[in-house]
Amino acid sequence: MSTRGIKAIFFTRFHHEKGSRVLHQVPEGSITRSTAPAALRTPIVEVEAIAAYLNPTQQFCDRLLTFCTNHHRVIGYPVCIREGKYSRNEFMFNWALVVEESLADWAAYGEVVRKMGRLLRGLEEQGGFLSREEETRGVWEDESLSGGAYGGGGSKVYALCEMILEDLNNYAECMIPIDDSNTINLKLFPTRSPPPPIHAHHVPLLTISLTSLTAPISSDLTLTRIIPFINGVHSVSKIARLADTDLSLTRKAVQHLVYYGVVILLDIFSFGAIYAPTVEIGGFITDETVQEECARYIRVPRISLGRNIKIGSESERSSTSSDTSAHNRSPSTITATDFADYRTGSIEHVYRDVMTEEDGEKISHETLITLYTSLRQGLTLKNFVLENLTLLENIDIRRFITFGVIKGMLYRIHKYAITTSTFASIAPAPMSTTTTATATIAGNNNDNGIAGVGVGVVEGGKLRLNSIVSSTHDVGLPLMRFLDGMHSFDEICTELRMSEAEVDRKVKGVGDTWVVYR
Amino acid sequence: MTLPLPPASNLHAILLVTKSHSLGRRLVFHYPPLSPSAAALAAKKAPAWFGNETSTGSLDSHSDSSDWDSSTENDGIDDDVEVGSKTSAGRGSGRTSHRERDKHRPASGGWEKQDSIDEEDRGIDDSAIGNGYGKINGGRHLKGGEHDWSTVLGFQIDALEKMLCPHEAFNKRRFELGVESTVFVGAPMFVRSDGLWKKGRRKKEKRSPDQQLQAKDLLANLKSNDSDEDKTRGERSGSTSTEPFVYPQGFEPGYGHDMSIAPSLAVSEAGSDARTNSTTEVGRPDMEMFNVVFVLNPPALEYQLRVKEMYDNVTRKYAKALKYEQARFQYVWKESKKIIEMKQRARESGESLSTTWREIIGSSPLAKSIAILFDAISNDKIAHIHFDATFNTSFQIPQADSTPYLPNALEPQMPGLWLTTSNVAIEEDNDAVLTQHSALLLLEDAETLVKELEGDSKGNATALAFYIRNIVPTKSLQKISIKHNILAQDMEYIASHLVYWRRARLIPPLHPRDTYVVSPNADMSALEAAIPSYSSRFPTLPSLPKIVSMLSGTPRPYRTFIPTNEHRESYMEILAWLMRGGWVTQLRSFAWVRVTADIKAQVAAEMEREAHLKRTEEASRRDTSDSDSLTESLFSDKRSSFLAAGRPSTPMRRPPRRELDDEIMDASTILSPRTAYRGSPARPASDSGSTTSTRTTIPVPQSSGRTTSPSPAVPPQIKAPHRPSPLHLKTTSPSRNPLSPTHPLSPNLPSPPLSPQNFTASLVLSPQKANSLEARWLEKIGQTFKDQEVREHWPMLLRHLDGKHALEDVPSREGLKRKRVAAIVTGVREAGWLVVVRHW
């Protein structure tokens, strides 16, 4: 939030005989000319031009009204209280603030004004907070005050304006007790953009450590359960299975994390994947601090390449199908992805211990540049590793890729299949008995999981039932709806819980299919 | 350079308000007839820009996030009821259905040009009928809210009238009134105090600059005669892609402009004179002010951008055009009176709104123009407005036609948008030259365009048709103009015009030797529709999926896909077709010079020799040694002992604040970070100078060199809407200090052991801005080339080796043969002097 965003706060009242008048303004002279010693020379807005909007007709009362004048934006919330005790049965006021016209996120201030408007209305309705003050101070009797010659001395409303201006400008929040039962709590909340939809094949990665926070971040059960599994390796679908949560709820929970900017979305890492540089690679090449950061992030200390990276080993994606029945993988299938496995939080510690023992050879910037620039379209990660085996020493290949994707200098080239027969008719593909069996088992073992998978396109509990029933029958058919070139293989594999090779085989079986890398 | 936002006008209604002596404030016309209530607009969610919507992705629980408290709409309605107005709570629901259509947004980035043209055609037909005045629509079908004559947008009309007639201080200024999240944007126009709408002809010399500007604009508008090609040159000022255009000499005869300007000007002057006379006779004019108000509900984060776009491109220009017409024929007021009268009649006879509106639009060109404007702009299209026989113009909110940034999963998606760096302006380049080297890719078939022109222009289309028919995407504009003997400026003018009006794009000329890949931003949802249109266009050639599949593998020059020479032309047509739809993009190469340790050692040795020579010279001149050389030797001692310790001199890190470029700073910065690094290797982040990483990485309890996540600098505060993710590196980021290219070793730093092991290879980031040491390295590299040709062109090539210029552009920019440049680049590359990366 920009500092000192509020240029002025003022309070106007509408009197049926005397018209509208600015009763309080902070700073003095900012709205109407003032003779006070510290007053601004010239008002920052032309109040005559906007008088109609400060105290509008009832139609526009109790709404947030903003208008621009003189390069400033006035945000007001005119209130009209209709009650018999007032003259003409109406009491109209407007508590407004002024910000720069170009201020991008003025909506946050709008919320403050809205809250203040309602609050003042409440205070007035409860005990005449505003009208009593006017009576005792005789605001309307004294004609000489028209220029706002009096300061705010003694006025509660003026004090409020002053305190809110200072507090919001300095701390972006304030708490002001009014009386025994009322307190003003205001805070400027920055507007955030709506989060994108989360797909089952997205891989969330936390950008801050939520576990290290002392207070729990949320009382949401799904969120609490999934957070330990968010590690930049597991897909949302796998997280849902590991945490035993409903897939759609998991997606929503991740979406919340995305909304607050604590999670970024990656793709599923696999050695069959293709990555290529984007335009932002130029920024990496020319920025040494990023290279430095990269070198730190991707280094594998004292662990030789041969033991840890199995070339061509199936990763997360295939494991989604392969370990449906058994969650714990045998130690022999350790892959690069296991480096940051959630269960191996301890392993991270081991690494760190190792690190302190050995200062590890630095990865030169030249190596990094060479490696990143040699990724290209049509080159699978597997082949990339084989081509650059010597350069990749001490480099965690998964982190190498992840770093590039996070910084935006690499993009994943997804694989899509287009079948021309989809558009005409849907021919059921031959199904394999083995998959059927697995799917059945999965359906029985993990009710939540399979339901979530089925939800992909259509929602509702009906489908959930259907998917369990139908999973035994037509595994080939659901594949067809993914073959329109809009669903990446990652998505297909996750939704159908098959390995890529299996999907590949099935896609070939469909016939008239073209594989597109994009 | 930011990630462009998908076009979204967020336009929901257009209102016309007038203030006159006889009738006071009047809301003359609003369109559409059945407007959604403001409360319904406020409740609307932000558009979903993210590819395939997922079932669980809906954000019902997120109404708090949109920052417009959803409860307010209810409050508003409750208050209405409380106040006792006739507005019922059900009104909102009854009306939103009408607006469903506007919610529907074209899935592809808005390339549907055809529709907008249809719009135009229809518009002209209708106006032809409408001018007959006798069109009576008898069809009466009643709908809910059809007889609600007293409210617009959920507000009582009289209240709205009061709000939308601003103080005179707003004359010709932006009028912006927000009611909750709905905003009313207008450009109020007031009559002058002398009762005229513009200054008379005799006073022309004394016009205020403001009015002069306006007059200029109007003249520009005038020049836009019927032909689609010649529309509103003045409006181009708002265009982002084109530079201020210099009117080409000899252009007017070529287009018959003189033909159109003269009569229309004459008419205008005559008209205004006549009117002037009449007003002076009558006294002061009836109408004091009119205000065209556009009702928008932009998302909070895009508020400023959307409102500005609408005001600058549509609201203000339309109001100016109306004012011009008002000055000539009392257009606005005459039409207003007519509309008010029609409304009054219909209201008394109890007709429904939509029937009445149809009648009004049929008989009033003003109402019709508002309707056309609304229909086009709210669908992000171009509105062609026909004011009268001599004055037509078009309005649009310009759209981005390309982006260099590929949006990630967290950013708004714009599938189908052309992904390229070729449109990114590089600061030091001259854009005019660049346009000449680009080719023009027509987004419609040349014949369609020509037909369009012939349809609505009178005679001068033949010349234009000639130009358009000769435009091919495989030849640069320069080549085309030379070949067909067309003036370069004319060519450029047509090009910029076609580009601005979304009929064409500037691209690097398509060439079979270049490489094209499937764009990661291709809009696959459009594939299903594209397949049949492709196959009808290229029936005998491989199908679209096959071609796309072919181009998505390992990148190869396009010619390798062409089976025989006979196929060449048709394959190039396919390529143009694919480019047009944003299916493919050119893979371009960017390179930097890599300076090896060898070169550095050689240069250092040379410099050492020179310095030595100089020193001895000096020494011979004056024998006394001063304190300067003492310190120098002191440092050199330190340095040599340091190097003697056997560590390679790899000064990889430069602390960020290195302004002082003197010797002492150099020496110390090279020494200190490394010793610190050696001393505590576990905490490099703290001294790396990258403050972001220390702050934002996961606060691991024990400090570790292995950070858990690569500092995705999460902004602690609000980030500006939709610029490229702050996580990303930016190539065009100004934050990078261009004046600090790598020079790990200061030139005058004495370093006794000058063997290559003491140096590491590094890149010269910008040869154009190389410092003296880098220049020497580059020169030295130049000397290593055996090939005379390469050596000769090395300085030329260096200009393009900064990672910003594509190597593919070298031949056209330098006027060399493609093959020759390719040979030179290959020679340099094979010698290992280049770091090359390929992207779009």
Short mmCIF file of C-alpha atoms in Angstrom, two decimals, chain A residues 1-2 46 48-50 52-53 55-71 73 77 80 82 100-108 110-111 114 118 121 189-199 202 205-209 212 247-249 251-252 255-256 258-265 276-290 292-293 296-301 339 348-349 351-353 355-356 358-359 362-366 369-370 372-379 396 399 402-403 405-409 411-413 416 418 420 423 455-459 484-487 491 514-518, chain B residues 38-39 46-47 50 52-62 64-69 71-72 75-77 79-80 82-83 85 87 154-156 159-160 162-167 169-170 173-180 184 300-301 303-304 404-406 408-411 421 517-528 531 543 545-546 548-555 587 592 594 651-654 677-678 681-682 684-685 688-690 692-693 696-700 702-719 721-722 724-725 727-731 736 742 760-761 763 765 802-803 835-840:
data_model
loop_
_atom_site.label_atom_id
_atom_site.label_comp_id
_atom_site.label_asym_id
_atom_site.label_seq_id
_atom_site.Cartn_x
_atom_site.Cartn_y
_atom_site.Cartn_z
CA MET A 1 0.00 0.00 0.00
CA SER A 2 1.46 3.29 -0.97
CA GLU A 46 -13.21 22.15 -6.22
CA GLU A 48 -18.52 23.66 -5.79
CA ALA A 49 -18.17 21.45 -8.81
CA ILE A 50 -18.80 18.30 -6.87
CA ALA A 52 -24.06 17.48 -6.08
CA TYR A 53 -22.18 14.26 -5.48
CA ASN A 55 -24.94 15.06 -0.83
CA PRO A 56 -26.88 13.45 -3.61
CA THR A 57 -30.50 12.48 -3.81
CA GLN A 58 -31.67 9.60 -1.72
CA GLN A 59 -31.37 7.28 -4.68
CA PHE A 60 -27.64 7.49 -4.39
CA CYS A 61 -27.36 7.45 -0.63
CA ASP A 62 -25.95 4.48 1.21
CA ARG A 63 -23.78 3.65 -1.75
CA LEU A 64 -20.14 4.18 -2.34
CA LEU A 65 -19.88 7.25 -4.54
CA THR A 66 -16.62 8.27 -6.13
CA PHE A 67 -15.86 11.08 -8.49
CA CYS A 68 -12.81 12.62 -9.94
CA THR A 69 -12.00 16.26 -9.89
CA ASN A 70 -8.83 18.22 -10.13
CA HIS A 71 -6.68 15.07 -10.39
CA ARG A 73 -10.55 11.08 -6.45
CA TYR A 77 -20.48 7.21 1.27
CA CYS A 80 -29.40 9.56 4.78
CA ARG A 82 -34.89 9.10 7.93
CA GLU A 100 -4.84 10.76 -5.94
CA GLU A 101 -6.82 10.10 -9.08
CA SER A 102 -4.17 7.79 -10.45
CA LEU A 103 -3.96 5.62 -7.35
CA ALA A 104 -4.33 2.13 -8.74
CA ASP A 105 -5.82 0.31 -5.81
CA TRP A 106 -8.27 2.79 -4.43
CA ALA A 107 -10.82 0.08 -3.84
CA ALA A 108 -9.14 -0.59 -0.50
CA GLY A 110 -13.43 2.56 -0.72
CA GLU A 111 -13.98 -0.22 1.74
CA ARG A 114 -18.04 2.30 3.31
CA ARG A 118 -22.17 2.57 8.08
CA ARG A 121 -24.86 5.82 10.72
CA PHE A 189 -6.55 -4.55 2.55
CA PRO A 190 -4.77 -4.65 -0.78
CA THR A 191 -6.89 -5.95 -3.61
CA ARG A 192 -5.73 -9.24 -4.98
CA SER A 193 -6.51 -10.67 -8.33
CA PRO A 194 -8.83 -13.65 -8.46
CA PRO A 195 -6.87 -16.90 -8.39
CA PRO A 196 -6.81 -19.15 -11.42
CA PRO A 197 -8.57 -22.50 -11.36
CA ILE A 198 -6.43 -25.27 -9.97
CA HIS A 199 -6.16 -28.46 -11.93
CA HIS A 202 -0.81 -28.78 -11.02
CA LEU A 205 5.14 -25.15 -4.29
CA LEU A 206 5.13 -23.02 -1.17
CA THR A 207 7.01 -19.78 -1.35
CA ILE A 208 7.12 -19.30 2.40
CA SER A 209 7.36 -21.80 5.19
CA SER A 212 7.31 -22.38 10.81
CA LEU A 247 -9.86 -33.63 -4.49
CA SER A 248 -12.19 -30.73 -5.11
CA LEU A 249 -11.69 -29.45 -1.59
CA ARG A 251 -8.11 -27.79 -5.17
CA LYS A 252 -10.02 -25.10 -3.41
CA GLN A 255 -6.55 -21.98 -4.70
CA HIS A 256 -6.74 -20.07 -1.45
CA VAL A 258 -2.52 -19.16 -4.54
CA TYR A 259 -4.81 -16.24 -3.85
CA TYR A 260 -2.64 -15.11 -1.00
CA GLY A 261 0.48 -15.59 -3.07
CA VAL A 262 2.10 -18.20 -0.87
CA VAL A 263 1.96 -20.92 -3.47
CA ILE A 264 3.08 -21.03 -7.05
CA LEU A 265 2.06 -23.65 -9.55
CA ALA A 276 12.49 -24.77 -23.59
CA PRO A 277 13.65 -21.27 -22.79
CA THR A 278 11.31 -18.30 -22.94
CA VAL A 279 12.14 -14.70 -23.64
CA GLU A 280 13.02 -14.24 -20.02
CA ILE A 281 16.11 -16.37 -20.33
CA GLY A 282 17.83 -13.17 -21.39
CA GLY A 283 17.28 -11.76 -17.94
CA PHE A 284 18.94 -14.77 -16.42
CA ILE A 285 21.96 -14.58 -18.65
CA THR A 286 22.54 -10.95 -17.90
CA ASP A 287 21.84 -11.04 -14.18
CA GLU A 288 24.58 -12.55 -12.09
CA THR A 289 22.70 -12.41 -8.83
CA VAL A 290 20.05 -14.70 -10.24
CA GLU A 292 24.20 -17.04 -8.02
CA GLU A 293 20.84 -17.80 -6.51
CA ARG A 296 22.87 -22.26 -4.61
CA TYR A 297 19.44 -23.66 -5.21
CA ILE A 298 20.25 -26.44 -7.62
CA ARG A 299 23.44 -27.78 -6.12
CA VAL A 300 23.54 -31.32 -4.82
CA PRO A 301 26.29 -31.63 -2.29
CA PHE A 339 15.06 -35.31 -2.79
CA GLU A 348 16.97 -32.21 3.95
CA HIS A 349 18.61 -31.91 7.31
CA TYR A 351 21.94 -32.61 3.33
CA ARG A 352 22.51 -29.56 5.34
CA ASP A 353 24.80 -31.38 7.69
CA MET A 355 26.86 -29.15 3.41
CA THR A 356 28.55 -27.79 6.44
CA GLU A 358 32.00 -29.82 2.68
CA ASP A 359 31.78 -26.52 0.94
CA LYS A 362 30.55 -24.12 -7.03
CA ILE A 363 28.62 -24.45 -10.22
CA SER A 364 30.01 -21.92 -12.61
CA HIS A 365 27.76 -19.45 -14.25
CA GLU A 366 28.96 -20.57 -17.59
CA ILE A 369 24.04 -20.68 -19.00
CA THR A 370 25.17 -23.51 -21.21
CA TYR A 372 19.71 -23.58 -19.72
CA THR A 373 20.34 -22.54 -23.29
CA SER A 374 20.72 -26.09 -24.49
CA LEU A 375 17.21 -27.01 -23.46
CA ARG A 376 15.01 -26.82 -26.50
CA GLN A 377 11.83 -27.92 -28.19
CA GLY A 378 11.79 -31.58 -29.03
CA LEU A 379 14.43 -32.53 -26.50
CA ASP A 396 19.83 -31.53 -8.83
CA ARG A 399 15.61 -28.19 -8.92
CA THR A 402 12.01 -25.94 -11.20
CA PHE A 403 14.19 -22.90 -10.81
CA VAL A 405 10.12 -22.56 -14.44
CA ILE A 406 9.66 -20.43 -11.34
CA LYS A 407 11.73 -17.64 -12.78
CA GLY A 408 9.77 -17.85 -15.98
CA MET A 409 12.78 -18.49 -18.15
CA TYR A 411 8.39 -23.26 -20.03
CA ARG A 412 7.11 -26.75 -20.06
CA ILE A 413 6.19 -28.02 -23.49
CA TYR A 416 -1.33 -33.08 -26.49
CA ILE A 418 -5.58 -34.61 -31.36
CA THR A 420 -9.65 -36.25 -35.97
CA PHE A 423 -14.90 -34.56 -33.84
CA VAL A 455 -15.16 -34.89 -11.16
CA GLY A 456 -12.75 -33.43 -13.67
CA VAL A 457 -15.27 -32.05 -16.05
CA VAL A 458 -18.71 -32.74 -14.73
CA GLU A 459 -19.37 -32.20 -11.09
CA ASP A 484 -9.12 -32.62 -28.60
CA GLY A 485 -5.78 -30.95 -28.19
CA MET A 486 -6.82 -29.09 -25.09
CA HIS A 487 -5.76 -31.58 -22.49
CA GLU A 491 -3.77 -33.95 -17.23
CA TRP A 514 -1.63 -36.55 -33.99
CA VAL A 515 0.60 -35.72 -31.11
CA VAL A 516 1.31 -32.04 -30.69
CA TYR A 517 3.92 -30.57 -28.40
CA ARG A 518 3.09 -27.07 -27.38
CA ALA B 38 -26.39 -1.17 -10.95
CA ALA B 39 -26.69 -3.62 -8.10
CA ALA B 46 -14.39 -10.77 -12.52
CA PRO B 47 -14.13 -12.51 -15.86
CA PHE B 50 -7.97 -18.90 -17.34
CA ASN B 52 -10.32 -24.42 -19.32
CA GLU B 53 -12.53 -23.72 -16.43
CA THR B 54 -12.60 -26.46 -13.89
CA SER B 55 -15.65 -27.49 -12.07
CA THR B 56 -14.18 -26.86 -8.67
CA GLY B 57 -12.46 -23.75 -9.72
CA SER B 58 -15.41 -21.50 -9.17
CA LEU B 59 -14.92 -18.95 -6.52
CA ASP B 60 -18.25 -18.72 -4.88
CA SER B 61 -16.67 -18.56 -1.52
CA HIS B 62 -14.53 -15.71 -2.62
CA ASP B 64 -14.87 -11.14 -0.19
CA SER B 65 -11.88 -11.26 -2.43
CA SER B 66 -13.35 -9.15 -5.14
CA ASP B 67 -13.35 -6.36 -2.68
CA TRP B 68 -16.80 -5.22 -3.45
CA ASP B 69 -18.76 -6.44 -0.58
CA SER B 71 -23.82 -7.64 0.71
CA THR B 72 -24.00 -4.12 -0.58
CA ASP B 75 -28.45 -3.27 1.03
CA GLY B 76 -28.99 -1.11 -1.95
CA ILE B 77 -32.15 -2.85 -2.90
CA ASP B 79 -32.88 0.78 0.85
CA ASP B 80 -34.78 1.34 -2.31
CA GLU B 82 -37.44 1.33 2.32
CA VAL B 83 -37.41 4.64 0.59
CA SER B 85 -39.38 3.92 -4.68
CA THR B 87 -38.00 -0.18 -7.91
CA GLY B 154 -32.01 0.62 -11.38
CA PHE B 155 -31.97 4.34 -10.71
CA GLN B 156 -34.84 6.75 -10.98
CA ALA B 159 -31.97 11.19 -9.99
CA LEU B 160 -29.71 9.93 -12.72
CA LYS B 162 -29.19 15.17 -11.88
CA MET B 163 -26.06 13.13 -11.30
CA LEU B 164 -24.98 13.02 -14.91
CA CYS B 165 -25.24 16.73 -15.60
CA PRO B 166 -22.06 17.97 -14.09
CA HIS B 167 -20.88 21.42 -13.20
CA ALA B 169 -16.01 23.00 -14.57
CA PHE B 170 -16.11 19.60 -16.22
CA ARG B 173 -12.81 17.13 -19.08
CA ARG B 174 -13.19 13.61 -17.96
CA PHE B 175 -16.36 13.07 -16.03
CA GLU B 176 -16.01 10.03 -13.83
CA LEU B 177 -18.60 9.08 -11.30
CA GLY B 178 -18.46 5.78 -9.47
CA VAL B 179 -21.47 4.22 -7.84
CA GLU B 180 -20.27 1.16 -6.00
CA PHE B 184 -20.06 6.40 -15.33
CA ALA B 300 -11.21 -3.31 -9.09
CA LEU B 301 -7.66 -4.15 -10.10
CA TYR B 303 -10.22 -0.03 -12.90
CA GLN B 304 -7.75 2.63 -13.93
CA PRO B 404 6.76 -11.51 -25.72
CA TYR B 405 5.68 -13.02 -22.42
CA LEU B 406 4.13 -16.40 -22.05
CA ASN B 408 2.20 -18.86 -16.48
CA ALA B 409 -0.52 -20.79 -14.72
CA LEU B 410 -1.12 -17.94 -12.30
CA GLU B 411 -1.57 -15.23 -14.86
CA THR B 421 9.69 -10.60 -29.49
CA VAL B 517 7.33 -23.86 -33.94
CA VAL B 518 3.87 -24.34 -32.53
CA SER B 519 3.21 -21.41 -30.26
CA PRO B 520 2.76 -22.37 -26.63
CA ASN B 521 0.07 -19.73 -26.62
CA ALA B 522 -1.88 -21.28 -29.49
CA ASP B 523 -5.58 -21.44 -28.82
CA MET B 524 -6.31 -25.12 -28.98
CA SER B 525 -9.97 -24.60 -28.26
CA ALA B 526 -10.23 -23.00 -31.68
CA LEU B 527 -8.81 -26.08 -33.33
CA GLU B 528 -12.08 -27.80 -33.88
CA ILE B 531 -9.78 -27.81 -39.04
CA SER B 543 -4.37 -31.79 -42.62
CA PRO B 545 -3.42 -31.51 -37.08
CA LYS B 546 -0.68 -33.11 -39.13
CA VAL B 548 0.74 -28.63 -36.37
CA SER B 549 2.11 -31.93 -35.18
CA MET B 550 4.99 -31.67 -37.65
CA LEU B 551 5.91 -28.20 -36.48
CA SER B 552 5.82 -29.18 -32.84
CA GLY B 553 8.74 -31.55 -32.84
CA THR B 554 12.42 -30.71 -32.86
CA PRO B 555 12.74 -27.29 -34.44
CA LEU B 587 11.85 -19.37 -33.33
CA TRP B 592 25.93 -13.00 -26.68
CA ARG B 594 31.49 -15.41 -24.89
CA PRO B 651 35.43 -13.26 -9.13
CA MET B 652 31.96 -14.31 -9.91
CA ARG B 653 30.13 -12.03 -7.66
CA ARG B 654 30.05 -8.36 -7.87
CA TYR B 677 32.63 -17.00 1.25
CA ARG B 678 35.48 -19.24 2.09
CA PRO B 681 30.46 -21.29 3.04
CA ALA B 682 27.19 -22.14 4.67
CA PRO B 684 26.36 -17.31 1.03
CA ALA B 685 23.00 -15.73 0.82
CA SER B 688 25.58 -12.33 -2.08
CA GLY B 689 23.95 -9.00 -2.28
CA SER B 690 20.65 -10.47 -3.30
CA THR B 692 15.45 -10.72 -1.99
CA SER B 693 16.65 -14.20 -1.41
CA THR B 696 11.82 -14.32 1.06
CA THR B 697 13.24 -17.74 1.12
CA ILE B 698 11.96 -20.05 3.75
CA PRO B 699 13.43 -19.07 7.05
CA VAL B 700 15.25 -22.29 7.66
CA GLN B 702 19.87 -23.39 10.53
CA SER B 703 21.29 -21.36 7.76
CA SER B 704 22.02 -23.39 4.74
CA GLY B 705 23.49 -22.85 1.36
CA ARG B 706 20.71 -24.86 -0.07
CA THR B 707 17.72 -22.69 0.02
CA THR B 708 14.45 -24.45 -0.01
CA SER B 709 12.89 -22.48 -2.75
CA PRO B 710 14.37 -20.06 -5.19
CA SER B 711 13.33 -16.77 -3.75
CA PRO B 712 10.12 -16.14 -5.56
CA ALA B 713 10.08 -12.63 -4.30
CA VAL B 714 6.57 -12.51 -2.92
CA PRO B 715 5.62 -8.90 -2.82
CA PRO B 716 4.73 -8.02 0.71
CA GLN B 717 2.25 -5.50 -0.51
CA ILE B 718 -0.09 -5.13 -3.35
CA LYS B 719 1.30 -5.73 -6.74
CA PRO B 721 -2.42 -5.65 -11.65
CA HIS B 722 -1.28 -8.15 -14.16
CA PRO B 724 4.37 -10.19 -15.60
CA SER B 725 4.82 -12.15 -12.46
CA LEU B 727 8.91 -13.91 -9.90
CA HIS B 728 10.05 -13.52 -13.41
CA LEU B 729 13.14 -12.05 -14.77
CA LYS B 730 12.55 -9.30 -17.14
CA THR B 731 14.64 -8.90 -20.17
CA ARG B 736 19.51 -3.80 -14.47
CA THR B 742 30.99 -7.74 -16.42
CA THR B 760 37.19 -17.40 -16.40
CA ALA B 761 35.10 -17.10 -19.44
CA LEU B 763 29.89 -12.86 -21.54
CA LEU B 765 26.34 -8.44 -22.50
CA ASP B 802 23.40 -8.29 -27.27
CA GLY B 803 20.68 -10.84 -26.70
CA VAL B 835 26.18 -18.26 -26.43
CA VAL B 836 23.04 -18.73 -28.46
CA VAL B 837 19.56 -19.21 -27.17
CA ARG B 838 16.46 -19.68 -29.25
CA HIS B 839 13.04 -18.54 -28.33
CA TRP B 840 10.25 -16.63 -30.02
#
